[in-house]
Amino acid sequence: EVQLVESGGGLVQPGGSLRLSCAASGFTFSSYAMGWVRQAPGKGLEWVSAISDSGGSTYYLGSVKGRFTISRDNSKSTLYLQMNSLRAGDTAVYYCAKDVGRSGCYDYWGQGTLVTVSS
Amino acid sequence: ESVLTQSPGTLSLSPGERATLSCRASQTVSSRYLAWYQQKPGQAPRLLIYGASSRATGIPDRFSGSGSGTDFTLTISRLEPEDFAVYYCQQYGSPLAFGPGTKVDIK
């Protein structure tokens, strides 16, 4: 059974940093691209970032480029999102998602972790 | 940048009725890279349809997708009580974008 479990969310002040983790199991992690998708309270889905199966290619939403860094450790089957210079507009539930292949279509999602940026 | 528009914003129907949801892209969706997701309150999204018309694993056949180019449709043939939710379309590949969603609620 595929499982994705996010952790690392919480309350942070504007300008602060957080590192999200996503522990994966139930599939060959190193064979699939992965992504992060967020959802602000009461709003729709917004793709944030994606990484190739090897980690050699990364992609970002324009508004987070230069502030967020996606990475993965295939030996630990874990995906990360390092978030720096956080803004109030980054407040959202962040979902980790498994790609169907390497296209940005996501067939499995974690339960999400809430990031709140507020003073 | 591709923008997806979904209509209607809210669809009020009764169990057993047919639901037709529309998704329109501002640019042609190449290779029919169009997906549909279902999301219930407090839950993560669930992939229903990919490649515009292929059902994901375990999705009942009352869900069907169609369309090409810039116009796509998700049809639920007969609404079950568990189908009342928000539905998002997504263009994937490059560019990648989600639509704003259509809420299907009980009439």
Short mmCIF file of C-alpha atoms in Angstrom, two decimals, chain A:
data_model
loop_
_atom_site.label_atom_id
_atom_site.label_comp_id
_atom_site.label_asym_id
_atom_site.label_seq_id
_atom_site.Cartn_x
_atom_site.Cartn_y
_atom_site.Cartn_z
CA GLU A 1 0.00 0.00 0.00
CA VAL A 2 1.38 3.39 -0.99
CA GLN A 3 1.78 5.75 1.95
CA LEU A 4 3.01 9.33 2.06
CA VAL A 5 3.38 10.94 5.48
CA GLU A 6 4.25 14.62 5.75
CA SER A 7 5.74 16.31 8.78
CA GLY A 8 7.41 19.57 9.73
CA GLY A 9 4.55 22.02 9.46
CA GLY A 10 3.73 24.58 12.11
CA LEU A 11 3.54 28.26 13.01
CA VAL A 12 6.39 30.47 11.83
CA GLN A 13 6.90 34.22 11.74
CA PRO A 14 7.18 36.11 8.45
CA GLY A 15 10.73 35.82 7.17
CA GLY A 16 11.27 32.53 8.96
CA SER A 17 12.07 29.07 7.67
CA LEU A 18 10.60 25.57 7.83
CA ARG A 19 11.61 22.23 6.40
CA LEU A 20 8.87 19.83 5.39
CA SER A 21 9.50 16.11 5.07
CA CYS A 22 7.50 13.39 3.35
CA ALA A 23 8.24 9.77 4.19
CA ALA A 24 7.21 7.41 1.40
CA SER A 25 6.55 3.68 1.50
CA GLY A 26 4.81 0.99 -0.52
CA PHE A 27 6.47 1.75 -3.86
CA THR A 28 9.94 2.10 -5.40
CA PHE A 29 10.53 5.73 -4.42
CA SER A 30 13.57 6.21 -6.63
CA SER A 31 11.56 5.38 -9.78
CA TYR A 32 9.06 8.23 -9.55
CA ALA A 33 9.06 12.00 -9.73
CA MET A 34 7.48 13.67 -6.72
CA GLY A 35 5.83 17.00 -6.03
CA TRP A 36 4.46 19.42 -3.47
CA VAL A 37 1.01 20.98 -3.86
CA ARG A 38 -0.47 23.48 -1.42
CA GLN A 39 -3.95 24.65 -0.52
CA ALA A 40 -4.56 27.91 1.30
CA PRO A 41 -7.46 27.85 3.79
CA GLY A 42 -10.75 27.69 1.90
CA LYS A 43 -9.00 27.96 -1.48
CA GLY A 44 -8.09 25.68 -4.38
CA LEU A 45 -5.03 23.61 -5.18
CA GLU A 46 -1.75 25.24 -6.22
CA TRP A 47 1.25 23.30 -7.50
CA VAL A 48 4.43 24.41 -5.72
CA SER A 49 7.39 22.31 -6.80
CA ALA A 50 8.44 19.03 -8.37
CA ILE A 51 11.58 16.91 -8.58
CA SER A 52 12.63 14.18 -10.98
CA ASP A 53 13.16 10.58 -9.88
CA SER A 54 16.92 11.01 -9.61
CA GLY A 55 16.70 14.47 -8.07
CA GLY A 56 18.67 15.92 -10.97
CA SER A 57 15.85 18.18 -12.17
CA THR A 58 13.74 20.51 -10.08
CA TYR A 59 10.83 22.81 -10.91
CA TYR A 60 9.17 25.65 -9.00
CA LEU A 61 6.15 27.91 -8.97
CA GLY A 62 7.33 31.39 -9.88
CA SER A 63 6.39 32.95 -6.56
CA VAL A 64 8.50 30.49 -4.55
CA LYS A 65 11.54 30.32 -6.82
CA GLY A 66 14.64 31.37 -4.90
CA ARG A 67 12.90 30.89 -1.54
CA PHE A 68 11.92 27.19 -1.59
CA THR A 69 14.18 24.22 -2.36
CA ILE A 70 12.89 20.74 -3.13
CA SER A 71 15.15 17.74 -2.60
CA ARG A 72 14.97 14.01 -2.01
CA ASP A 73 16.97 11.24 -0.38
CA ASN A 74 16.26 8.07 -2.32
CA SER A 75 18.17 5.96 0.23
CA LYS A 76 15.65 7.08 2.87
CA SER A 77 12.58 7.26 0.57
CA THR A 78 12.03 10.79 1.77
CA LEU A 79 11.08 14.02 0.01
CA TYR A 80 11.85 17.46 1.43
CA LEU A 81 10.79 21.05 0.96
CA GLN A 82 13.03 23.70 2.51
CA MET A 83 11.06 26.93 2.80
CA ASN A 84 12.89 30.19 3.54
CA SER A 85 11.78 33.84 3.68
CA LEU A 86 8.24 32.73 4.38
CA ARG A 87 5.37 35.12 3.76
CA ALA A 88 1.77 35.26 4.94
CA GLY A 89 0.72 34.18 1.45
CA ASP A 90 2.56 30.88 1.94
CA THR A 91 0.06 29.86 4.64
CA ALA A 92 -1.51 26.62 3.45
CA VAL A 93 -1.78 22.89 3.86
CA TYR A 94 1.17 21.40 1.98
CA TYR A 95 0.62 18.02 0.33
CA CYS A 96 3.32 15.66 -0.81
CA ALA A 97 2.31 13.76 -3.95
CA LYS A 98 3.63 10.86 -6.02
CA ASP A 99 3.80 11.36 -9.76
CA VAL A 100 2.20 8.81 -12.09
CA GLY A 101 5.52 8.85 -13.90
CA ARG A 102 7.29 12.12 -14.55
CA SER A 103 4.53 14.37 -15.84
CA GLY A 104 3.07 16.23 -12.89
CA CYS A 105 -0.04 14.07 -12.64
CA TYR A 106 -0.29 12.81 -9.06
CA ASP A 107 -1.86 9.45 -8.19
CA TYR A 108 -1.14 9.33 -4.46
CA TRP A 109 -1.21 12.13 -1.92
CA GLY A 110 -0.24 12.51 1.71
CA GLN A 111 -2.64 13.81 4.35
CA GLY A 112 -1.01 17.23 4.31
CA THR A 113 0.80 19.38 6.86
CA LEU A 114 -0.34 22.87 7.80
CA VAL A 115 2.09 25.78 7.53
CA THR A 116 0.95 29.02 9.14
CA VAL A 117 2.99 32.16 8.60
CA SER A 118 1.97 34.81 11.07
CA SER A 119 3.41 37.18 13.65
#
